[in-house]
């Protein structure tokens, strides 16, 4: 849906901005870059939240030196979020069911806020035991999905992302690339998938919104182009009306045949 | 009907009724809601105010035992004990306060002696304390057992390693500066340097090492070369882990015994517990700020969707107020029912807002604004509410369900959050239903009122009713100007609300509401409030003290800030609580009389001695730790990685120790270098100065300088940032590429997106200048009445255009010359007559009924001008018409269509002359070729198109020639009113013509042309022309005014002629011949084509000006003339009486403006613009506008707009005469005129 209509007779006379947006690769690139930076930013912020809890995945020397420790983590998160954010609209398109539920920026912002809130809760709230923590987080994540997504594809993709990401993290931990500062292995494992799931849903939401916006720009540009045609047709009709004086409808044929 | 449907209907009905109710009584409901909010927020007053300052609690020393750890204290107790007072404190802090002085002071003593030997006693004291062992029945107990054992310092503090104790008791004394080694101390030549070596060089925000070790604020320590009072005080700070009353008692007794303080009045009976709040570090701040940014983005994106209301901002504010006050209500209600919030309010607030959400509010707004506009406001509100009732209820039920699920997670924090959220949701619903709905109804009502005010009665725009019987000729509505000739009402387009660019709208909004000033004002108020609140002597201290109702909190943000006793509650019994130690309190007496005190040199000892030995102890010494920075203890503990956040410490009553040293001891303790240094003993005369700078002068000075530099640098940086910000704002708001297309379409498009959500597409308001093509030479004159535009070129053509569509309605080819040189004339004239004829031929079939063959056709314009103004689309037209000629032919039998497409048809060579011929044959008008009238070159706008002229009959050749009398001369002035055109010629002729409108609404025909040469009216109705007059004045008409049946002509010789125009309704179009009847009075300014027009010369002012009149304007019963003789004259229109002669220009007058409001502006060749008061004839203002002639001038209610030969268009403020804008035109447009509607 998003990129599918790009091949239709493109606007010929549109400005450089529109044409750059409408070009498919540039479109993808813009979205990717935006998603990447959102991912990096969220990774940094949430890492800070986790540092406060001392359950961070990365050994923090000093709190201020978050940028020095594990420098590769934010870029990885950014890349992952870019991939996820591009994957969601793509899958929507392939499944042929465009996501229509709450497609507004305010809803996206709400979703991001809830995601940060889930992280916040996992970092700040004292839970009695890990089961409780993981159950709560799971419920919150599902609630996030139900509130902002409600699409089967989103759910499936979120589950897949959570599974994959947890697997990768565990592999990294086993291989000793990094280790949890908290020795509570189960504890970390329990909250990781939920956070990943919620993050996948959130990034997918953002990605869909971005795709929709760029699509709208495209549609508008095409609409502008069509508007030009209509204008000229109107003018034609007008001239004919003027000349023929009284048979304006006949020009409708002209329009239709021309179109 | 299922249960759901029934429920739904019920809900909908209830909402409908509620909406009606809300819209009916808006004000009482809003008041009621406000009262509810206030009532619910009332319990909030009891909550402690947020802040990170420490809180105190005092317990008596007697029978003290640490509070129990468990939180099982009785519920009735909270009034006495704060919540944090549970469990043992982090540490007990015992300060041993040493006051020491050298007495009697000897004159030979140096300034160093003031503190050197007192400080050396610290080592001895520390020694005594360390060795103190309590021996009693239960055994021995040493300090090591009860003190707080500390481990390593934090890794980042390696430079403090040998200054602070490690791996042992936390015992601090000034001796730590010298590693508690007396030898080090004695070997140190520069004690002050050692003490200050770790002082920060910047602004002092937290506790410094000196403060930590001395335990008293720096300025009370007395360790300074220039101190006046020679009293050194410091503390030895002991930190205990356990409270051992007996050990402490024995320590106190021993120290008091060893170093008795004779006049000590310290009561030492209370234990102060200080609780420290959580401090927010940068790491916690970043997520917090992020959540707030997300929250604001959410609010922004949500409220942006509010549309189609009167005041977007007002509604957005109402929405935000709804959510916020619902949160406040929720907290207030929860507090009321005994639930005390434990969560950090600032942290959970964004999430609460997000959970509660603004969605319902937006849904409500959207639903209400999408109801039919023509309904009553009440009904609209009610309908909108009931439409969305079901979804609102459903959403709310869902959210409540989700939150309730959260409540059962059994995690206390989440439970509390959910509780707040539930109460918040309910109160939000309450507020939505009452507050927001009412605000919305008010807004909708305002919008309707505004609409009503804007909407003109539709009849006002329509021309008066036409006489029946000729409706077909008046389909085109002409502008009516009943009394105000220069206001034009464009009926359809004036209601088209132009969509300005968003940034301009923002700027307009800012300008309209003066938001910036108000924001600054509000900011100032808030800032002052914050200052008052955070000021240590201010509100916060008072409030906190009030709220906690416990021991006073004397601590300010900075220890150095004195706390006035007035705001402190009554814990200090001494009302004259002094900020100075007792020694200092006596100083003022000494200081105020420095000059009066004789300085007798050697015997001055007694005088000098007086302050020093008076070591007194007062109640304020008990509380000296209060003057330390409130970060003192957290800093100390944080060095050992112990946080005090959310914990408390207990401060034991200080142990006073008084040390008296005699001069001999002081001399013994001297370092060999002390004597050599050039420090003089303190002089009393400089006491004031020393008090001002109690620290060493060098360091203090340096600190102050550095601070000054920092402040200056900060100020500079913020100034630069401000300038850059303003620059960016300017760039954003005023980009230079205004006119460039394609620069910002994306942004604008995106800005319009919300409209599309409502299925409402804003009208396109791309302004494309209409190019009116058709004139062959330069345009000479232009006149417009808003609906029609008449132009005239140097060649003598007069074209009448439709001002809105740009169609050429009529072309009057060269009014004068046909007769002389028809046939053999120039190409132009031949063309013109051809056009005239072809038009006449085309006009024929249109009204076959009322046009007998012999009737002279009005000369309409050739439709070719249509194509002249839309040159870009020729390709489309071409393609269209050439591709399907056969198809269109049967559908369009009218030859006019063919003629209209003549140019298009020309290139493919389609010859349709036979069509025309056939038509003419049908009409019974045989096409007769008149070679004299055949244009040698074809169409005027497309000369290359070969034209077969055979089809165009010059059947009316002779009459067409008839109406062009011998009068020649180019057109010098032109006026238009209604459908009448007045033309003034260089030959002195005045011609009144009619640009008329035919039934099709598309053609304007110059049906009648009457021309009055100077009063001798000769009227040839049929011909529509005028006869020559014998009294013709040969002076050309330089300017014309046509106003309400009056025509004023200004002539080259400076004379003015006043004509009055009379129209007479004719009985039939054919009865125009002869003199018009005098009796009939014209009533309407709409000169219908069948009216005869008569023109009388009423007045003549023979010598109005000495030189030619160049400018002429009339309005409001006044006529203003401007002449080359540098003067303006104001005449009364009725009797042509000269009222004023206005002098002020230093050049010829080039342009004059006057309007209904008696505003007179004039511009001259001197480039000046003068504004005059027409009532008094005085000059109001004078502006040097242009470097060259002022070519054109017009005024609005607030501005004057002028253009000059220097290619500038300038816009001036009318009242002040300040130039607001000037627009540089690109081309040489200097001589053009314009008008503003």
PDB file of N, CA, C and O in Angstrom, chain A residues 17 52 63 104-106 109-110 112-113 117 120 124-125 127 132 136 216 220 232 235-236 238 242-245 250 254 258, chain B residues 283-284 294 297-298 301-302 305 347 351 354-355 359 409-411 414 746 749-750 753 807 866 873 876 880 892 896-897 1000 1002:
ATOM      1  N   UNK A  17      11.390  18.726  -3.981  1.00  0.00           N
ATOM      2  CA  UNK A  17      11.099  18.142  -2.667  1.00  0.00           C
ATOM      3  C   UNK A  17      10.155  16.963  -2.812  1.00  0.00           C
ATOM      4  O   UNK A  17      10.412  15.867  -2.326  1.00  0.00           O
ATOM      5  N   UNK A  52      19.820   3.300  36.887  1.00  0.00           N
ATOM      6  CA  UNK A  52      19.367   3.666  38.216  1.00  0.00           C
ATOM      7  C   UNK A  52      18.975   2.442  39.021  1.00  0.00           C
ATOM      8  O   UNK A  52      19.045   2.420  40.232  1.00  0.00           O
ATOM      9  N   UNK A  63      28.065   6.859  36.193  1.00  0.00           N
ATOM     10  CA  UNK A  63      26.794   7.093  35.512  1.00  0.00           C
ATOM     11  C   UNK A  63      26.976   8.017  34.334  1.00  0.00           C
ATOM     12  O   UNK A  63      26.367   7.859  33.278  1.00  0.00           O
ATOM     13  N   UNK A 104      -2.703   8.208  14.195  1.00  0.00           N
ATOM     14  CA  UNK A 104      -2.487   9.628  14.423  1.00  0.00           C
ATOM     15  C   UNK A 104      -1.207   9.792  15.208  1.00  0.00           C
ATOM     16  O   UNK A 104      -0.784   8.885  15.921  1.00  0.00           O
ATOM     17  N   UNK A 105      -0.649  10.972  15.089  1.00  0.00           N
ATOM     18  CA  UNK A 105       0.600  11.199  15.814  1.00  0.00           C
ATOM     19  C   UNK A 105       0.365  11.214  17.316  1.00  0.00           C
ATOM     20  O   UNK A 105       1.221  10.815  18.099  1.00  0.00           O
ATOM     21  N   UNK A 106      -0.794  11.699  17.727  1.00  0.00           N
ATOM     22  CA  UNK A 106      -1.030  11.749  19.168  1.00  0.00           C
ATOM     23  C   UNK A 106      -1.059  10.342  19.737  1.00  0.00           C
ATOM     24  O   UNK A 106      -0.520  10.080  20.816  1.00  0.00           O
ATOM     25  N   UNK A 109       2.435   9.120  20.011  1.00  0.00           N
ATOM     26  CA  UNK A 109       3.107   9.709  21.178  1.00  0.00           C
ATOM     27  C   UNK A 109       2.654   9.010  22.456  1.00  0.00           C
ATOM     28  O   UNK A 109       3.441   8.746  23.363  1.00  0.00           O
ATOM     29  N   UNK A 110       1.396   8.717  22.506  1.00  0.00           N
ATOM     30  CA  UNK A 110       0.872   8.020  23.674  1.00  0.00           C
ATOM     31  C   UNK A 110       1.546   6.663  23.816  1.00  0.00           C
ATOM     32  O   UNK A 110       1.935   6.248  24.909  1.00  0.00           O
ATOM     33  N   UNK A 112       4.484   5.778  22.706  1.00  0.00           N
ATOM     34  CA  UNK A 112       5.874   5.942  23.153  1.00  0.00           C
ATOM     35  C   UNK A 112       5.905   6.220  24.649  1.00  0.00           C
ATOM     36  O   UNK A 112       6.732   5.667  25.387  1.00  0.00           O
ATOM     37  N   UNK A 113       4.967   7.048  25.078  1.00  0.00           N
ATOM     38  CA  UNK A 113       4.948   7.381  26.503  1.00  0.00           C
ATOM     39  C   UNK A 113       4.670   6.140  27.338  1.00  0.00           C
ATOM     40  O   UNK A 113       5.298   5.928  28.379  1.00  0.00           O
ATOM     41  N   UNK A 117       6.982   4.369  30.020  1.00  0.00           N
ATOM     42  CA  UNK A 117       6.422   4.104  31.339  1.00  0.00           C
ATOM     43  C   UNK A 117       6.631   2.664  31.763  1.00  0.00           C
ATOM     44  O   UNK A 117       6.918   2.393  32.937  1.00  0.00           O
ATOM     45  N   UNK A 120      10.039   2.450  32.803  1.00  0.00           N
ATOM     46  CA  UNK A 120      10.172   3.139  34.073  1.00  0.00           C
ATOM     47  C   UNK A 120       9.694   2.249  35.211  1.00  0.00           C
ATOM     48  O   UNK A 120      10.355   2.129  36.250  1.00  0.00           O
ATOM     49  N   UNK A 124      11.897   1.177  38.278  1.00  0.00           N
ATOM     50  CA  UNK A 124      11.743   1.891  39.532  1.00  0.00           C
ATOM     51  C   UNK A 124      10.904   1.152  40.560  1.00  0.00           C
ATOM     52  O   UNK A 124      11.111   1.303  41.751  1.00  0.00           O
ATOM     53  N   UNK A 125       9.938   0.413  40.079  1.00  0.00           N
ATOM     54  CA  UNK A 125       9.000  -0.180  41.031  1.00  0.00           C
ATOM     55  C   UNK A 125       9.626  -1.419  41.645  1.00  0.00           C
ATOM     56  O   UNK A 125      10.252  -2.224  40.963  1.00  0.00           O
ATOM     57  N   UNK A 127       9.380  -4.882  42.982  1.00  0.00           N
ATOM     58  CA  UNK A 127       8.496  -6.037  42.913  1.00  0.00           C
ATOM     59  C   UNK A 127       8.940  -7.063  43.929  1.00  0.00           C
ATOM     60  O   UNK A 127      10.125  -7.132  44.286  1.00  0.00           O
ATOM     61  N   UNK A 132       6.249 -11.988  39.590  1.00  0.00           N
ATOM     62  CA  UNK A 132       5.336 -10.850  39.590  1.00  0.00           C
ATOM     63  C   UNK A 132       5.786  -9.804  38.574  1.00  0.00           C
ATOM     64  O   UNK A 132       4.986  -9.274  37.795  1.00  0.00           O
ATOM     65  N   UNK A 136       3.568  -8.819  35.399  1.00  0.00           N
ATOM     66  CA  UNK A 136       3.083  -7.447  35.253  1.00  0.00           C
ATOM     67  C   UNK A 136       3.534  -6.851  33.929  1.00  0.00           C
ATOM     68  O   UNK A 136       2.756  -6.231  33.200  1.00  0.00           O
ATOM     69  N   UNK A 216       1.221  10.040   2.353  1.00  0.00           N
ATOM     70  CA  UNK A 216       0.289  11.140   2.160  1.00  0.00           C
ATOM     71  C   UNK A 216       0.912  12.246   1.340  1.00  0.00           C
ATOM     72  O   UNK A 216       0.284  12.825   0.469  1.00  0.00           O
ATOM     73  N   UNK A 220      -0.554  13.517  -1.991  1.00  0.00           N
ATOM     74  CA  UNK A 220      -0.861  14.922  -2.199  1.00  0.00           C
ATOM     75  C   UNK A 220      -0.167  15.430  -3.444  1.00  0.00           C
ATOM     76  O   UNK A 220      -0.747  16.151  -4.248  1.00  0.00           O
ATOM     77  N   UNK A 232      -6.965  22.244 -15.848  1.00  0.00           N
ATOM     78  CA  UNK A 232      -6.914  22.510 -17.284  1.00  0.00           C
ATOM     79  C   UNK A 232      -8.178  22.000 -17.949  1.00  0.00           C
ATOM     80  O   UNK A 232      -8.726  22.637 -18.842  1.00  0.00           O
ATOM     81  N   UNK A 235     -10.840  24.371 -17.387  1.00  0.00           N
ATOM     82  CA  UNK A 235     -10.674  25.526 -18.247  1.00  0.00           C
ATOM     83  C   UNK A 235     -11.182  25.215 -19.642  1.00  0.00           C
ATOM     84  O   UNK A 235     -11.880  25.994 -20.263  1.00  0.00           O
ATOM     85  N   UNK A 236     -10.806  24.001 -20.046  1.00  0.00           N
ATOM     86  CA  UNK A 236     -11.277  23.557 -21.351  1.00  0.00           C
ATOM     87  C   UNK A 236     -12.797  23.619 -21.411  1.00  0.00           C
ATOM     88  O   UNK A 236     -13.395  24.199 -22.307  1.00  0.00           O
ATOM     89  N   UNK A 238     -14.680  25.222 -19.603  1.00  0.00           N
ATOM     90  CA  UNK A 238     -15.118  26.598 -19.502  1.00  0.00           C
ATOM     91  C   UNK A 238     -15.097  27.276 -20.862  1.00  0.00           C
ATOM     92  O   UNK A 238     -16.043  27.943 -21.276  1.00  0.00           O
ATOM     93  N   UNK A 242     -18.130  28.634 -22.908  1.00  0.00           N
ATOM     94  CA  UNK A 242     -18.223  29.980 -23.423  1.00  0.00           C
ATOM     95  C   UNK A 242     -18.520  29.960 -24.909  1.00  0.00           C
ATOM     96  O   UNK A 242     -19.332  30.732 -25.410  1.00  0.00           O
ATOM     97  N   UNK A 243     -17.824  29.091 -25.573  1.00  0.00           N
ATOM     98  CA  UNK A 243     -17.980  29.130 -27.017  1.00  0.00           C
ATOM     99  C   UNK A 243     -19.309  28.536 -27.429  1.00  0.00           C
ATOM    100  O   UNK A 243     -19.999  29.038 -28.300  1.00  0.00           O
ATOM    101  N   UNK A 244     -19.656  27.427 -26.751  1.00  0.00           N
ATOM    102  CA  UNK A 244     -20.846  26.752 -27.251  1.00  0.00           C
ATOM    103  C   UNK A 244     -22.101  27.353 -26.653  1.00  0.00           C
ATOM    104  O   UNK A 244     -23.150  27.254 -27.240  1.00  0.00           O
ATOM    105  N   UNK A 245     -21.956  27.928 -25.487  1.00  0.00           N
ATOM    106  CA  UNK A 245     -23.063  28.639 -24.886  1.00  0.00           C
ATOM    107  C   UNK A 245     -24.290  27.780 -24.757  1.00  0.00           C
ATOM    108  O   UNK A 245     -25.234  27.865 -25.533  1.00  0.00           O
ATOM    109  N   UNK A 250     -21.472  18.652 -22.826  1.00  0.00           N
ATOM    110  CA  UNK A 250     -20.794  17.923 -23.894  1.00  0.00           C
ATOM    111  C   UNK A 250     -19.306  17.845 -23.640  1.00  0.00           C
ATOM    112  O   UNK A 250     -18.643  16.926 -24.072  1.00  0.00           O
ATOM    113  N   UNK A 254     -15.262  15.183 -23.302  1.00  0.00           N
ATOM    114  CA  UNK A 254     -13.870  15.483 -23.582  1.00  0.00           C
ATOM    115  C   UNK A 254     -13.010  15.108 -22.392  1.00  0.00           C
ATOM    116  O   UNK A 254     -11.986  14.459 -22.520  1.00  0.00           O
ATOM    117  N   UNK A 258     -10.353  12.229 -22.401  1.00  0.00           N
ATOM    118  CA  UNK A 258      -8.956  12.610 -22.167  1.00  0.00           C
ATOM    119  C   UNK A 258      -8.376  11.816 -21.009  1.00  0.00           C
ATOM    120  O   UNK A 258      -7.249  11.356 -21.054  1.00  0.00           O
TER     121      UNK A 258
ATOM    122  N   UNK B 283      21.261  11.794  35.722  1.00  0.00           N
ATOM    123  CA  UNK B 283      20.847  10.518  35.151  1.00  0.00           C
ATOM    124  C   UNK B 283      19.359  10.293  35.334  1.00  0.00           C
ATOM    125  O   UNK B 283      18.710   9.649  34.517  1.00  0.00           O
ATOM    126  N   UNK B 284      18.820  10.827  36.414  1.00  0.00           N
ATOM    127  CA  UNK B 284      17.389  10.672  36.600  1.00  0.00           C
ATOM    128  C   UNK B 284      16.617  11.755  35.874  1.00  0.00           C
ATOM    129  O   UNK B 284      15.456  11.592  35.543  1.00  0.00           O
ATOM    130  N   UNK B 294       7.809  13.860  25.651  1.00  0.00           N
ATOM    131  CA  UNK B 294       6.816  13.009  24.984  1.00  0.00           C
ATOM    132  C   UNK B 294       5.405  13.465  25.349  1.00  0.00           C
ATOM    133  O   UNK B 294       4.512  13.527  24.509  1.00  0.00           O
ATOM    134  N   UNK B 297       4.598  16.500  23.394  1.00  0.00           N
ATOM    135  CA  UNK B 297       4.341  16.154  21.994  1.00  0.00           C
ATOM    136  C   UNK B 297       2.947  15.548  21.869  1.00  0.00           C
ATOM    137  O   UNK B 297       2.206  15.857  20.927  1.00  0.00           O
ATOM    138  N   UNK B 298       2.610  14.719  22.835  1.00  0.00           N
ATOM    139  CA  UNK B 298       1.284  14.103  22.804  1.00  0.00           C
ATOM    140  C   UNK B 298       0.194  15.169  22.891  1.00  0.00           C
ATOM    141  O   UNK B 298      -0.762  15.163  22.111  1.00  0.00           O
ATOM    142  N   UNK B 301       0.112  17.105  19.574  1.00  0.00           N
ATOM    143  CA  UNK B 301      -0.512  16.408  18.447  1.00  0.00           C
ATOM    144  C   UNK B 301      -2.002  16.194  18.685  1.00  0.00           C
ATOM    145  O   UNK B 301      -2.773  16.096  17.745  1.00  0.00           O
ATOM    146  N   UNK B 302      -2.358  16.100  19.948  1.00  0.00           N
ATOM    147  CA  UNK B 302      -3.779  15.900  20.205  1.00  0.00           C
ATOM    148  C   UNK B 302      -4.558  17.178  19.964  1.00  0.00           C
ATOM    149  O   UNK B 302      -5.556  17.180  19.255  1.00  0.00           O
ATOM    150  N   UNK B 305      -5.553  18.600  16.561  1.00  0.00           N
ATOM    151  CA  UNK B 305      -6.667  18.064  15.786  1.00  0.00           C
ATOM    152  C   UNK B 305      -7.952  18.833  16.005  1.00  0.00           C
ATOM    153  O   UNK B 305      -8.916  18.623  15.294  1.00  0.00           O
ATOM    154  N   UNK B 347       7.266  12.165  38.654  1.00  0.00           N
ATOM    155  CA  UNK B 347       7.602  11.081  37.736  1.00  0.00           C
ATOM    156  C   UNK B 347       6.364  10.451  37.137  1.00  0.00           C
ATOM    157  O   UNK B 347       6.334  10.132  35.957  1.00  0.00           O
ATOM    158  N   UNK B 351       2.739   9.955  32.948  1.00  0.00           N
ATOM    159  CA  UNK B 351       2.052   8.710  32.613  1.00  0.00           C
ATOM    160  C   UNK B 351       0.575   8.797  32.942  1.00  0.00           C
ATOM    161  O   UNK B 351      -0.269   8.270  32.216  1.00  0.00           O
ATOM    162  N   UNK B 354      -1.064  10.640  30.222  1.00  0.00           N
ATOM    163  CA  UNK B 354      -1.176   9.844  29.016  1.00  0.00           C
ATOM    164  C   UNK B 354      -2.248   8.780  29.171  1.00  0.00           C
ATOM    165  O   UNK B 354      -3.003   8.498  28.242  1.00  0.00           O
ATOM    166  N   UNK B 355      -2.316   8.222  30.353  1.00  0.00           N
ATOM    167  CA  UNK B 355      -3.315   7.181  30.549  1.00  0.00           C
ATOM    168  C   UNK B 355      -4.720   7.774  30.487  1.00  0.00           C
ATOM    169  O   UNK B 355      -5.615   7.234  29.830  1.00  0.00           O
ATOM    170  N   UNK B 359      -8.275  12.004  24.494  1.00  0.00           N
ATOM    171  CA  UNK B 359      -9.007  11.516  23.334  1.00  0.00           C
ATOM    172  C   UNK B 359     -10.486  11.867  23.401  1.00  0.00           C
ATOM    173  O   UNK B 359     -11.067  12.327  22.428  1.00  0.00           O
ATOM    174  N   UNK B 409      -2.337  -6.367  40.268  1.00  0.00           N
ATOM    175  CA  UNK B 409      -0.974  -6.874  40.204  1.00  0.00           C
ATOM    176  C   UNK B 409      -0.367  -6.996  41.594  1.00  0.00           C
ATOM    177  O   UNK B 409       0.658  -7.633  41.761  1.00  0.00           O
ATOM    178  N   UNK B 410      -1.008  -6.339  42.563  1.00  0.00           N
ATOM    179  CA  UNK B 410      -0.585  -6.435  43.953  1.00  0.00           C
ATOM    180  C   UNK B 410       0.805  -5.870  44.187  1.00  0.00           C
ATOM    181  O   UNK B 410       1.456  -6.178  45.172  1.00  0.00           O
ATOM    182  N   UNK B 411       1.262  -5.073  43.258  1.00  0.00           N
ATOM    183  CA  UNK B 411       2.493  -4.330  43.522  1.00  0.00           C
ATOM    184  C   UNK B 411       2.068  -2.967  44.063  1.00  0.00           C
ATOM    185  O   UNK B 411       1.253  -2.291  43.435  1.00  0.00           O
ATOM    186  N   UNK B 414       2.249   0.077  41.714  1.00  0.00           N
ATOM    187  CA  UNK B 414       1.314   0.026  40.599  1.00  0.00           C
ATOM    188  C   UNK B 414      -0.113   0.184  41.093  1.00  0.00           C
ATOM    189  O   UNK B 414      -0.953   0.833  40.463  1.00  0.00           O
ATOM    190  N   UNK B 746       5.530  21.064   0.597  1.00  0.00           N
ATOM    191  CA  UNK B 746       5.364  19.899   1.442  1.00  0.00           C
ATOM    192  C   UNK B 746       4.880  20.273   2.813  1.00  0.00           C
ATOM    193  O   UNK B 746       3.991  19.665   3.350  1.00  0.00           O
ATOM    194  N   UNK B 749       1.381  21.389   2.627  1.00  0.00           N
ATOM    195  CA  UNK B 749       0.481  20.265   2.397  1.00  0.00           C
ATOM    196  C   UNK B 749       0.270  19.515   3.689  1.00  0.00           C
ATOM    197  O   UNK B 749      -0.816  19.129   4.038  1.00  0.00           O
ATOM    198  N   UNK B 750       1.353  19.315   4.360  1.00  0.00           N
ATOM    199  CA  UNK B 750       1.201  18.532   5.559  1.00  0.00           C
ATOM    200  C   UNK B 750       0.359  19.280   6.576  1.00  0.00           C
ATOM    201  O   UNK B 750      -0.354  18.702   7.353  1.00  0.00           O
ATOM    202  N   UNK B 753      -3.259  18.608   6.359  1.00  0.00           N
ATOM    203  CA  UNK B 753      -3.742  17.241   6.498  1.00  0.00           C
ATOM    204  C   UNK B 753      -4.915  17.104   7.451  1.00  0.00           C
ATOM    205  O   UNK B 753      -5.851  16.386   7.154  1.00  0.00           O
ATOM    206  N   UNK B 807     -11.885  37.806 -18.740  1.00  0.00           N
ATOM    207  CA  UNK B 807     -12.352  37.715 -20.124  1.00  0.00           C
ATOM    208  C   UNK B 807     -12.544  39.107 -20.684  1.00  0.00           C
ATOM    209  O   UNK B 807     -12.989  40.022 -19.997  1.00  0.00           O
ATOM    210  N   UNK B 866     -10.012  35.709 -25.415  1.00  0.00           N
ATOM    211  CA  UNK B 866     -10.047  34.642 -24.441  1.00  0.00           C
ATOM    212  C   UNK B 866      -8.748  33.874 -24.427  1.00  0.00           C
ATOM    213  O   UNK B 866      -8.273  33.435 -23.395  1.00  0.00           O
ATOM    214  N   UNK B 873      -2.328  27.165 -22.090  1.00  0.00           N
ATOM    215  CA  UNK B 873      -3.154  25.995 -22.295  1.00  0.00           C
ATOM    216  C   UNK B 873      -3.502  25.802 -23.743  1.00  0.00           C
ATOM    217  O   UNK B 873      -4.429  25.067 -24.070  1.00  0.00           O
ATOM    218  N   UNK B 876      -3.566  22.155 -24.914  1.00  0.00           N
ATOM    219  CA  UNK B 876      -4.742  21.369 -24.581  1.00  0.00           C
ATOM    220  C   UNK B 876      -5.892  21.691 -25.515  1.00  0.00           C
ATOM    221  O   UNK B 876      -6.566  20.798 -26.016  1.00  0.00           O
ATOM    222  N   UNK B 880      -7.532  19.160 -28.236  1.00  0.00           N
ATOM    223  CA  UNK B 880      -8.918  18.829 -28.093  1.00  0.00           C
ATOM    224  C   UNK B 880      -9.720  19.125 -29.340  1.00  0.00           C
ATOM    225  O   UNK B 880     -10.476  18.298 -29.813  1.00  0.00           O
ATOM    226  N   UNK B 892     -22.337  21.060 -31.368  1.00  0.00           N
ATOM    227  CA  UNK B 892     -22.192  22.495 -31.230  1.00  0.00           C
ATOM    228  C   UNK B 892     -22.530  23.173 -32.549  1.00  0.00           C
ATOM    229  O   UNK B 892     -21.649  23.548 -33.304  1.00  0.00           O
ATOM    230  N   UNK B 896     -20.673  30.260 -33.101  1.00  0.00           N
ATOM    231  CA  UNK B 896     -19.829  31.005 -32.176  1.00  0.00           C
ATOM    232  C   UNK B 896     -18.728  30.124 -31.622  1.00  0.00           C
ATOM    233  O   UNK B 896     -17.625  30.539 -31.391  1.00  0.00           O
ATOM    234  N   UNK B 897     -19.123  28.909 -31.431  1.00  0.00           N
ATOM    235  CA  UNK B 897     -18.124  27.995 -30.940  1.00  0.00           C
ATOM    236  C   UNK B 897     -16.980  27.889 -31.928  1.00  0.00           C
ATOM    237  O   UNK B 897     -15.820  27.916 -31.570  1.00  0.00           O
ATOM    238  N   UNK B1000     -26.006  35.988 -22.460  1.00  0.00           N
ATOM    239  CA  UNK B1000     -25.219  34.815 -22.141  1.00  0.00           C
ATOM    240  C   UNK B1000     -24.293  35.029 -20.977  1.00  0.00           C
ATOM    241  O   UNK B1000     -23.699  34.084 -20.474  1.00  0.00           O
ATOM    242  N   UNK B1002     -21.616  36.303 -21.094  1.00  0.00           N
ATOM    243  CA  UNK B1002     -20.254  36.169 -21.541  1.00  0.00           C
ATOM    244  C   UNK B1002     -19.834  37.289 -22.466  1.00  0.00           C
ATOM    245  O   UNK B1002     -18.659  37.554 -22.617  1.00  0.00           O
TER     246      UNK B1002
END
